[in-house]
Amino acid sequence: MVGVRERDVAAFEAIYDSYHRLVYGIALKMLQDTMAAEDLTQAVFLKVWSAPDTFAGGNFAAWISRVARNRALDMLRSRSLRAEGEMPLDVPLDEALHDTVFAMIDGDCVRNALANLPDEQRQPIELGFFGGITHEEIARRTETPLGTVKTRIRAGLRKLRSALETSVVR
Amino acid sequence: MNGGHEETLDTIALLALGALPADKGRDLAGHARDCAECRAEYTKLRVAADAVAFSAELRVGELDELSSARLKARVMNAVRANGAAVPGPASSGQAITAAAAAPRLLRSRTAWIPYVLAAAAVVIAILTSVNFAALRSQRDRYEQQVAELQSQFYLQSARESVTVRQLAALTAPGSKHFAVPSGDIVTSGGHVYLALRLTQPAPGKVYQAWTLRAGAKAVTPSVTFAPEPGGIAFVELPESAKGLAAVAVSVEPVGGSKAPTSTPAFVRSLS
């Protein structure tokens, strides 16, 4: 990002090449529309170019995926005004593992880890993350008691983290 | 650890995933700042929640070559149009050198002139540099504003694409329209849409949709919404159309209610 702050197009292009499949993939999964996903991808990368200082440090991949998700949520919300949650961009994470994990994982690694979760845990996690809906709506859609949804999401995230740690150590 | 706090830790998982409504999320984040146990749990689970995004990453080659090249060209063109670095002006050192190489022929008669010219060149170079830096800074600001506007434009464009998709759903073969006094309720492809013309709700109020599932005795709260400035509200309900017996809309306080607190604007059976 240092190069981008200095208005270096080559530095920006390297970032684009590394992360466009992630940003576009998130946009496509959430919006289910290729044109909208392309527009959102362009919007996110132009934001990176026009306001590089909004990245305050930490893991860039995690940051840009939160930006992409929040923008997609904005878009979904603008159509239905749902009151979904947003992933905070400014919550400090003082754990070195966060960076280590993100430096070493890729899409296949996470897909495998998610696939190994029981459906009852994976489904509410994916609905919450990509569907942009609250736990109450997840409970309604899956016809599961609210407390059970919470417990399953927590258990699923703990297993996911454990699986990712294992794959990083390996 | 008591059972109550265990439940809070479960809710922390929702905060990490981003599945809490904004107001509840803010409250819980406030608690987590003062509670070491919740903060530690949040940190642990955020790693996993952030990682979920990676499962959407397309594999190399999954985005077809043509689309990939077109998208990259769009982004790079926009970036190049918005302020790539350009070489700076000649340095003041170069300017001094050029000035110092000036009129040697006059030196014998007016030896002081080169020094004056050199001094003038230094002053001009400094002023030029300062001016150039100011202009460059101003240009960067303008370019960043343009890039920001372009970013907003593409977001708007993306929104329109979503709207087109929703309109396509409304007119799809097999879609069912249920007339209400202010518009239509439409079911299409398992989704439920409200296409309404409404007056703006009073300050502090919003519209809220309610759904009644077949066999249920009470309505379930659905989304809250407000019409666009022109009065149009186009809302996709998160509930599936399958098994839905009726839809109602009422005016509620901002944030929504758990049960209707006002007489519904309409209650429409979907059978």
Coordinates of C-alpha atoms in Angstrom, one line a residue:
Chain A
M1 CA 0.0 0.0 0.0
V2 CA 3.0 2.3 0.4
G3 CA 3.3 2.4 -3.4
V4 CA -0.4 3.1 -3.8
R5 CA -0.1 6.0 -1.4
E6 CA 2.6 7.4 -3.6
R7 CA 0.3 7.1 -6.6
D8 CA 2.3 4.3 -8.2
V9 CA 0.1 2.5 -10.7
A10 CA 2.3 -0.6 -10.9
A11 CA 2.0 -1.0 -7.1
F12 CA -1.8 -0.7 -7.5
E13 CA -1.9 -3.2 -10.3
A14 CA 0.0 -5.8 -8.2
I15 CA -2.6 -5.4 -5.5
Y16 CA -5.4 -5.7 -8.0
D17 CA -3.9 -8.9 -9.5
S18 CA -3.5 -10.4 -6.0
Y19 CA -7.0 -9.6 -4.7
H20 CA -9.5 -9.1 -7.5
R21 CA -10.6 -12.8 -7.5
L22 CA -11.3 -12.4 -3.8
V23 CA -13.2 -9.1 -4.1
Y24 CA -15.2 -10.2 -7.2
G25 CA -15.9 -13.6 -5.6
I26 CA -17.4 -12.0 -2.5
A27 CA -19.4 -9.6 -4.6
L28 CA -20.7 -12.3 -6.8
K29 CA -21.6 -14.6 -4.0
M30 CA -23.5 -11.9 -2.1
L31 CA -25.2 -10.0 -5.0
Q32 CA -25.7 -13.1 -7.3
D33 CA -25.3 -10.8 -10.3
T34 CA -22.2 -10.6 -12.5
M35 CA -22.7 -7.0 -13.6
A36 CA -23.3 -5.8 -10.1
A37 CA -20.3 -7.8 -8.9
E38 CA -18.1 -6.2 -11.6
D39 CA -19.3 -2.7 -10.6
L40 CA -18.7 -3.4 -6.9
T41 CA -15.2 -4.7 -7.7
Q42 CA -14.4 -1.5 -9.5
A43 CA -15.9 0.6 -6.7
V44 CA -13.8 -1.2 -4.1
F45 CA -10.5 -0.9 -6.0
L46 CA -11.1 2.7 -6.8
K47 CA -11.7 3.3 -3.1
V48 CA -8.3 1.6 -2.5
W49 CA -6.8 4.0 -5.0
S50 CA -8.6 7.2 -4.0
A51 CA -8.4 6.7 -0.2
P52 CA -5.5 4.4 0.6
D53 CA -5.2 5.8 4.1
T54 CA -8.5 4.1 5.1
F55 CA -6.4 1.0 5.4
A56 CA -4.9 1.5 8.8
G57 CA -2.7 -1.6 8.8
G58 CA -3.1 -5.2 9.7
N59 CA -3.8 -7.9 7.1
F60 CA -4.8 -6.3 3.8
A61 CA -6.7 -9.3 2.5
A62 CA -8.9 -9.4 5.6
W63 CA -9.4 -5.6 5.3
I64 CA -10.4 -5.6 1.7
S65 CA -12.7 -8.5 2.1
R66 CA -14.5 -6.6 4.9
V67 CA -14.7 -3.5 2.6
A68 CA -16.2 -5.6 -0.2
R69 CA -18.7 -7.3 2.1
N70 CA -19.8 -4.1 3.8
R71 CA -20.3 -2.5 0.4
A72 CA -22.3 -5.4 -0.9
L73 CA -24.4 -5.2 2.3
D74 CA -25.0 -1.5 1.7
M75 CA -26.2 -2.4 -1.7
L76 CA -28.5 -5.2 -0.5
R77 CA -29.7 -2.9 2.3
S78 CA -30.5 0.0 -0.1
R79 CA -33.0 -2.3 -1.8
S80 CA -34.7 -3.7 1.3
L81 CA -33.5 -1.6 4.2
R82 CA -32.8 -4.6 6.2
A83 CA -31.1 -4.1 9.6
E84 CA -28.3 -6.5 9.1
G85 CA -25.0 -6.3 11.0
E86 CA -21.8 -5.0 9.6
M87 CA -18.3 -6.2 10.1
P88 CA -16.5 -3.4 12.0
L89 CA -13.5 -2.2 10.1
D90 CA -11.8 -0.6 13.0
V91 CA -11.8 -3.2 15.8
P92 CA -8.2 -3.7 16.6
L93 CA -7.1 -7.3 16.7
D94 CA -4.0 -7.7 18.8
E95 CA -3.2 -11.2 17.8
A96 CA -0.3 -12.1 15.6
L97 CA -2.1 -15.2 14.6
H98 CA -4.6 -13.1 12.7
D99 CA -2.0 -12.0 10.3
T100 CA -0.2 -15.3 10.2
V101 CA -3.4 -17.1 9.3
F102 CA -4.3 -14.7 6.5
A103 CA -0.9 -14.8 5.1
M104 CA -1.1 -18.5 4.6
I105 CA -4.7 -19.4 3.7
D106 CA -6.4 -19.4 0.4
G107 CA -9.9 -20.0 -1.0
D108 CA -9.4 -23.8 -1.2
C109 CA -8.1 -24.0 2.3
V110 CA -11.2 -22.2 3.8
R111 CA -13.6 -24.0 1.5
N112 CA -12.2 -27.4 2.8
A113 CA -12.4 -26.2 6.4
L114 CA -16.0 -25.0 5.9
A115 CA -17.0 -28.2 4.1
N116 CA -15.8 -30.2 7.1
L117 CA -18.2 -28.4 9.4
P118 CA -21.5 -30.1 10.1
D119 CA -24.3 -28.6 7.9
E120 CA -26.1 -27.3 10.9
Q121 CA -23.0 -25.1 11.7
R122 CA -21.9 -24.2 8.2
Q123 CA -25.3 -23.1 7.0
P124 CA -26.0 -20.4 9.5
I125 CA -22.4 -19.1 9.2
E126 CA -22.7 -18.8 5.4
L127 CA -26.1 -17.2 5.7
G128 CA -24.9 -14.7 8.2
F129 CA -21.8 -13.8 6.3
F130 CA -22.9 -13.8 2.7
G131 CA -26.6 -13.5 3.1
G132 CA -26.1 -10.4 5.3
I133 CA -29.0 -11.3 7.5
T134 CA -29.3 -11.2 11.3
H135 CA -29.3 -14.2 13.6
E136 CA -33.1 -13.7 14.1
E137 CA -33.6 -14.1 10.3
I138 CA -31.3 -17.1 10.2
A139 CA -33.4 -18.7 12.9
R140 CA -36.6 -18.0 10.9
R141 CA -35.2 -19.3 7.7
T142 CA -33.7 -22.4 9.2
E143 CA -36.6 -22.9 11.5
T144 CA -34.2 -23.2 14.4
P145 CA -34.6 -21.7 17.9
L146 CA -32.6 -18.5 18.3
G147 CA -30.4 -19.8 21.1
T148 CA -29.5 -22.9 19.0
V149 CA -28.5 -20.7 16.1
K150 CA -26.2 -18.7 18.3
T151 CA -24.6 -21.8 19.8
R152 CA -24.1 -23.4 16.4
I153 CA -22.5 -20.3 14.9
R154 CA -20.1 -20.0 17.8
A155 CA -19.3 -23.7 17.8
G156 CA -18.8 -23.6 14.0
L157 CA -16.5 -20.6 14.1
R158 CA -14.4 -22.2 16.8
K159 CA -14.0 -25.3 14.7
L160 CA -13.2 -23.3 11.7
R161 CA -10.5 -21.4 13.5
S162 CA -9.1 -24.6 14.8
A163 CA -9.0 -26.1 11.3
L164 CA -7.3 -23.1 9.9
E165 CA -4.7 -23.1 12.6
T166 CA -4.0 -26.7 11.9
S167 CA -3.7 -26.1 8.2
V168 CA -1.4 -23.2 8.8
V169 CA 0.9 -25.2 11.1
R170 CA 1.0 -28.1 8.7
Chain B
M1 CA -18.6 -18.9 34.3
N2 CA -22.4 -18.5 34.7
G3 CA -25.0 -19.5 32.1
G4 CA -25.8 -15.9 31.4
H5 CA -22.3 -15.0 30.4
E6 CA -22.0 -18.1 28.3
E7 CA -25.0 -16.8 26.4
T8 CA -23.2 -13.5 26.0
L9 CA -20.2 -15.3 24.6
D10 CA -22.5 -17.0 22.1
T11 CA -23.7 -13.6 21.1
I12 CA -20.1 -12.4 20.7
A13 CA -19.8 -15.0 17.9
L14 CA -22.7 -13.2 16.1
L15 CA -20.8 -9.9 16.5
A16 CA -17.7 -11.4 15.0
L17 CA -19.7 -12.8 12.1
G18 CA -21.5 -9.5 11.5
A19 CA -24.9 -11.1 12.1
L20 CA -26.1 -8.7 14.8
P21 CA -28.3 -5.7 14.1
A22 CA -26.2 -2.5 14.3
D23 CA -27.7 -1.3 17.6
K24 CA -27.2 -4.6 19.4
G25 CA -23.7 -4.9 17.9
R26 CA -22.8 -1.5 19.3
D27 CA -24.1 -2.4 22.7
L28 CA -22.2 -5.7 22.8
A29 CA -19.0 -4.1 21.4
G30 CA -19.2 -1.7 24.3
H31 CA -19.5 -4.6 26.8
A32 CA -16.6 -6.4 25.1
R33 CA -14.3 -3.4 25.6
D34 CA -14.7 -3.8 29.4
C35 CA -14.9 -7.6 29.6
A36 CA -11.6 -9.4 29.0
E37 CA -13.3 -12.8 28.4
C38 CA -15.6 -11.5 25.8
R39 CA -12.8 -9.5 24.1
A40 CA -10.6 -12.6 23.9
E41 CA -13.5 -14.7 22.5
Y42 CA -14.2 -12.0 19.9
T43 CA -10.6 -11.9 18.8
K44 CA -10.5 -15.7 18.4
L45 CA -13.7 -15.9 16.5
R46 CA -13.0 -12.8 14.2
V47 CA -10.1 -14.7 12.7
A48 CA -12.5 -17.5 11.6
A49 CA -15.3 -15.0 10.6
D50 CA -12.9 -13.0 8.5
A51 CA -11.6 -16.2 6.9
V52 CA -15.1 -17.1 5.7
A53 CA -14.7 -14.4 3.0
F54 CA -11.9 -16.4 1.4
S55 CA -14.3 -19.3 0.6
A56 CA -15.7 -17.0 -2.0
E57 CA -12.4 -16.3 -3.7
L58 CA -12.5 -17.5 -7.3
R59 CA -9.9 -20.0 -8.3
V60 CA -7.4 -19.0 -11.0
G61 CA -9.1 -19.4 -14.3
E62 CA -12.6 -19.5 -12.7
L63 CA -13.3 -16.1 -14.0
D64 CA -13.2 -16.5 -17.7
E65 CA -10.3 -14.8 -19.4
L66 CA -12.3 -12.3 -21.4
S67 CA -14.3 -11.1 -18.4
S68 CA -11.2 -10.9 -16.3
A69 CA -9.3 -8.9 -18.9
R70 CA -12.3 -6.5 -19.4
L71 CA -12.7 -6.0 -15.7
K72 CA -9.0 -5.3 -15.2
A73 CA -9.0 -2.9 -18.1
R74 CA -11.9 -1.0 -16.6
V75 CA -10.3 -0.7 -13.2
M76 CA -6.8 0.2 -14.5
N77 CA -8.2 2.8 -17.0
A78 CA -10.1 4.4 -14.2
V79 CA -7.0 4.5 -12.0
R80 CA -4.8 5.8 -14.7
A81 CA -7.3 8.5 -15.4
N82 CA -7.2 9.4 -11.7
G83 CA -3.7 10.5 -10.9
A84 CA -0.8 8.1 -11.5
A85 CA 2.5 9.5 -10.3
V86 CA 4.2 11.8 -12.8
P87 CA 7.9 12.9 -12.8
G88 CA 8.5 16.0 -10.8
P89 CA 9.8 19.3 -12.1
A90 CA 13.5 19.9 -12.7
S91 CA 15.1 20.2 -9.4
S92 CA 16.3 23.5 -8.1
G93 CA 19.8 22.2 -8.4
Q94 CA 19.4 21.7 -12.1
A95 CA 18.0 25.2 -12.4
I96 CA 21.0 26.7 -10.5
T97 CA 23.4 24.8 -12.8
A98 CA 21.6 26.2 -15.9
A99 CA 21.7 29.7 -14.5
A100 CA 25.3 29.4 -13.5
A101 CA 26.2 28.4 -17.1
A102 CA 24.7 31.6 -18.4
P103 CA 26.4 34.5 -20.0
R104 CA 30.1 34.0 -19.6
L105 CA 30.8 36.8 -22.1
L106 CA 29.5 39.4 -19.8
R107 CA 31.4 38.2 -16.8
S108 CA 34.5 40.2 -17.5
R109 CA 32.6 43.5 -17.7
T110 CA 29.8 42.8 -15.2
A111 CA 31.0 40.0 -13.0
W112 CA 28.1 40.5 -10.5
I113 CA 25.4 39.7 -13.1
P114 CA 25.8 35.9 -13.0
Y115 CA 25.5 35.9 -9.2
V116 CA 22.4 38.0 -9.4
L117 CA 21.0 35.7 -12.1
A118 CA 21.9 32.7 -10.1
A119 CA 20.2 34.1 -7.0
A120 CA 17.2 35.0 -9.1
A121 CA 17.2 31.5 -10.5
V122 CA 17.3 30.0 -7.0
V123 CA 14.4 32.2 -6.0
I124 CA 12.4 31.2 -9.1
A125 CA 13.2 27.6 -8.6
I126 CA 12.1 27.7 -5.0
L127 CA 8.9 29.5 -5.9
T128 CA 8.3 27.1 -8.7
S129 CA 8.9 24.1 -6.5
V130 CA 6.5 25.5 -3.8
N131 CA 3.9 26.3 -6.4
F132 CA 4.3 23.0 -8.1
A133 CA 4.0 21.1 -4.9
A134 CA 0.9 23.1 -4.0
L135 CA -0.6 22.4 -7.5
R136 CA 0.3 18.7 -7.3
S137 CA -1.3 18.5 -3.9
Q138 CA -4.4 20.2 -5.2
R139 CA -4.4 17.9 -8.3
D140 CA -4.1 14.8 -6.0
R141 CA -7.1 16.1 -4.0
Y142 CA -9.1 16.6 -7.2
E143 CA -8.1 13.2 -8.5
Q144 CA -9.0 11.5 -5.3
Q145 CA -12.4 13.2 -5.4
V146 CA -12.9 12.1 -8.9
A147 CA -11.9 8.5 -8.0
E148 CA -14.3 8.7 -5.1
L149 CA -17.1 9.9 -7.3
Q150 CA -16.3 7.1 -9.8
S151 CA -16.4 4.6 -7.0
Q152 CA -19.9 5.9 -6.0
F153 CA -21.0 5.8 -9.6
Y154 CA -20.0 2.1 -9.9
L155 CA -21.8 1.3 -6.7
Q156 CA -24.9 3.0 -8.0
S157 CA -24.5 1.1 -11.3
A158 CA -24.3 -2.1 -9.3
R159 CA -27.5 -1.2 -7.4
E160 CA -29.2 -0.6 -10.7
S161 CA -28.1 -4.1 -11.9
V162 CA -29.7 -5.5 -8.8
T163 CA -32.8 -3.6 -9.5
V164 CA -33.0 -4.9 -13.0
R165 CA -32.6 -8.4 -11.7
Q166 CA -35.5 -7.8 -9.3
L167 CA -37.6 -6.3 -12.0
A168 CA -36.9 -9.4 -14.1
A169 CA -38.1 -11.5 -11.2
L170 CA -41.4 -9.4 -11.1
T171 CA -42.1 -10.1 -14.7
A172 CA -40.9 -13.7 -14.8
P173 CA -43.3 -16.3 -16.0
G174 CA -44.9 -17.9 -13.0
S175 CA -44.7 -14.8 -10.9
K176 CA -48.0 -14.1 -8.9
H177 CA -49.3 -10.6 -8.2
F178 CA -51.5 -9.9 -5.3
A179 CA -53.0 -6.4 -5.4
V180 CA -53.1 -4.2 -2.3
P181 CA -54.5 -0.7 -2.1
S182 CA -51.0 0.9 -2.4
G183 CA -49.5 -1.5 -5.0
D184 CA -48.7 -5.1 -5.4
I185 CA -47.2 -8.0 -3.5
V186 CA -45.4 -10.3 -5.9
T187 CA -44.1 -13.9 -5.4
S188 CA -41.6 -15.0 -7.9
G189 CA -39.0 -17.8 -7.8
G190 CA -39.6 -18.4 -4.2
H191 CA -39.1 -14.8 -3.2
V192 CA -41.6 -12.2 -2.0
Y193 CA -41.5 -8.6 -3.2
L194 CA -43.5 -5.5 -2.1
A195 CA -43.9 -2.9 -4.9
L196 CA -45.8 -0.1 -3.2
R197 CA -46.5 3.6 -3.4
L198 CA -46.6 5.1 0.1
T199 CA -46.5 8.4 1.8
Q200 CA -43.4 9.1 3.9
P201 CA -43.9 7.9 7.5
A202 CA -43.8 10.5 10.3
P203 CA -40.3 11.3 11.8
G204 CA -39.2 8.4 14.0
K205 CA -41.4 6.0 12.2
V206 CA -40.8 3.4 9.4
Y207 CA -42.9 0.9 7.6
Q208 CA -42.6 -2.7 8.7
A209 CA -43.6 -5.8 6.9
W210 CA -45.2 -8.8 8.7
T211 CA -45.6 -12.3 7.5
L212 CA -48.0 -15.0 8.5
R213 CA -46.9 -18.6 7.8
A214 CA -49.6 -21.2 6.9
G215 CA -50.9 -22.6 10.2
A216 CA -49.3 -19.9 12.4
K217 CA -51.5 -18.0 14.8
A218 CA -49.4 -14.8 15.0
V219 CA -47.6 -12.7 12.5
T220 CA -43.8 -12.7 12.4
P221 CA -41.9 -9.4 12.2
S222 CA -40.1 -8.9 8.8
V223 CA -38.0 -6.0 7.4
T224 CA -38.5 -2.3 8.1
F225 CA -38.4 0.1 5.2
A226 CA -39.1 3.6 4.1
P227 CA -40.2 4.7 0.6
E228 CA -37.8 6.5 -1.8
P229 CA -38.3 10.3 -1.9
G230 CA -40.8 9.8 -4.7
G231 CA -42.9 7.5 -2.6
I232 CA -41.9 4.3 -4.2
A233 CA -40.9 1.4 -2.0
F234 CA -39.5 -1.7 -3.6
V235 CA -38.7 -4.3 -1.0
E236 CA -37.6 -7.9 -1.2
L237 CA -38.6 -9.8 1.9
P238 CA -36.0 -12.1 3.3
E239 CA -38.6 -14.7 4.0
S240 CA -39.3 -17.5 1.5
A241 CA -42.6 -17.4 -0.3
K242 CA -43.0 -21.1 0.4
G243 CA -45.6 -21.7 3.1
L244 CA -46.4 -18.0 3.4
A245 CA -50.1 -17.4 4.0
A246 CA -50.3 -13.6 4.3
V247 CA -48.3 -10.4 4.3
A248 CA -49.1 -7.2 6.2
V249 CA -47.5 -3.7 6.4
S250 CA -47.9 -1.3 9.3
V251 CA -46.2 1.9 10.6
E252 CA -43.8 1.2 13.5
P253 CA -41.1 3.1 15.4
V254 CA -37.7 3.2 13.8
G255 CA -36.0 -0.1 14.5
G256 CA -39.2 -2.1 14.2
S257 CA -41.5 -3.8 16.6
K258 CA -41.9 -7.4 17.7
A259 CA -45.7 -7.2 17.2
P260 CA -47.7 -4.6 15.3
T261 CA -48.4 -1.4 17.3
S262 CA -50.6 0.2 14.7
T263 CA -53.4 -0.8 12.5
P264 CA -51.9 -2.4 9.4
A265 CA -52.1 -0.4 6.1
F266 CA -53.1 -3.7 4.6
V267 CA -53.2 -7.4 5.3
R268 CA -53.1 -9.5 2.1
S269 CA -53.7 -13.2 1.9
L270 CA -51.4 -14.9 -0.6
S271 CA -53.8 -17.6 -1.6

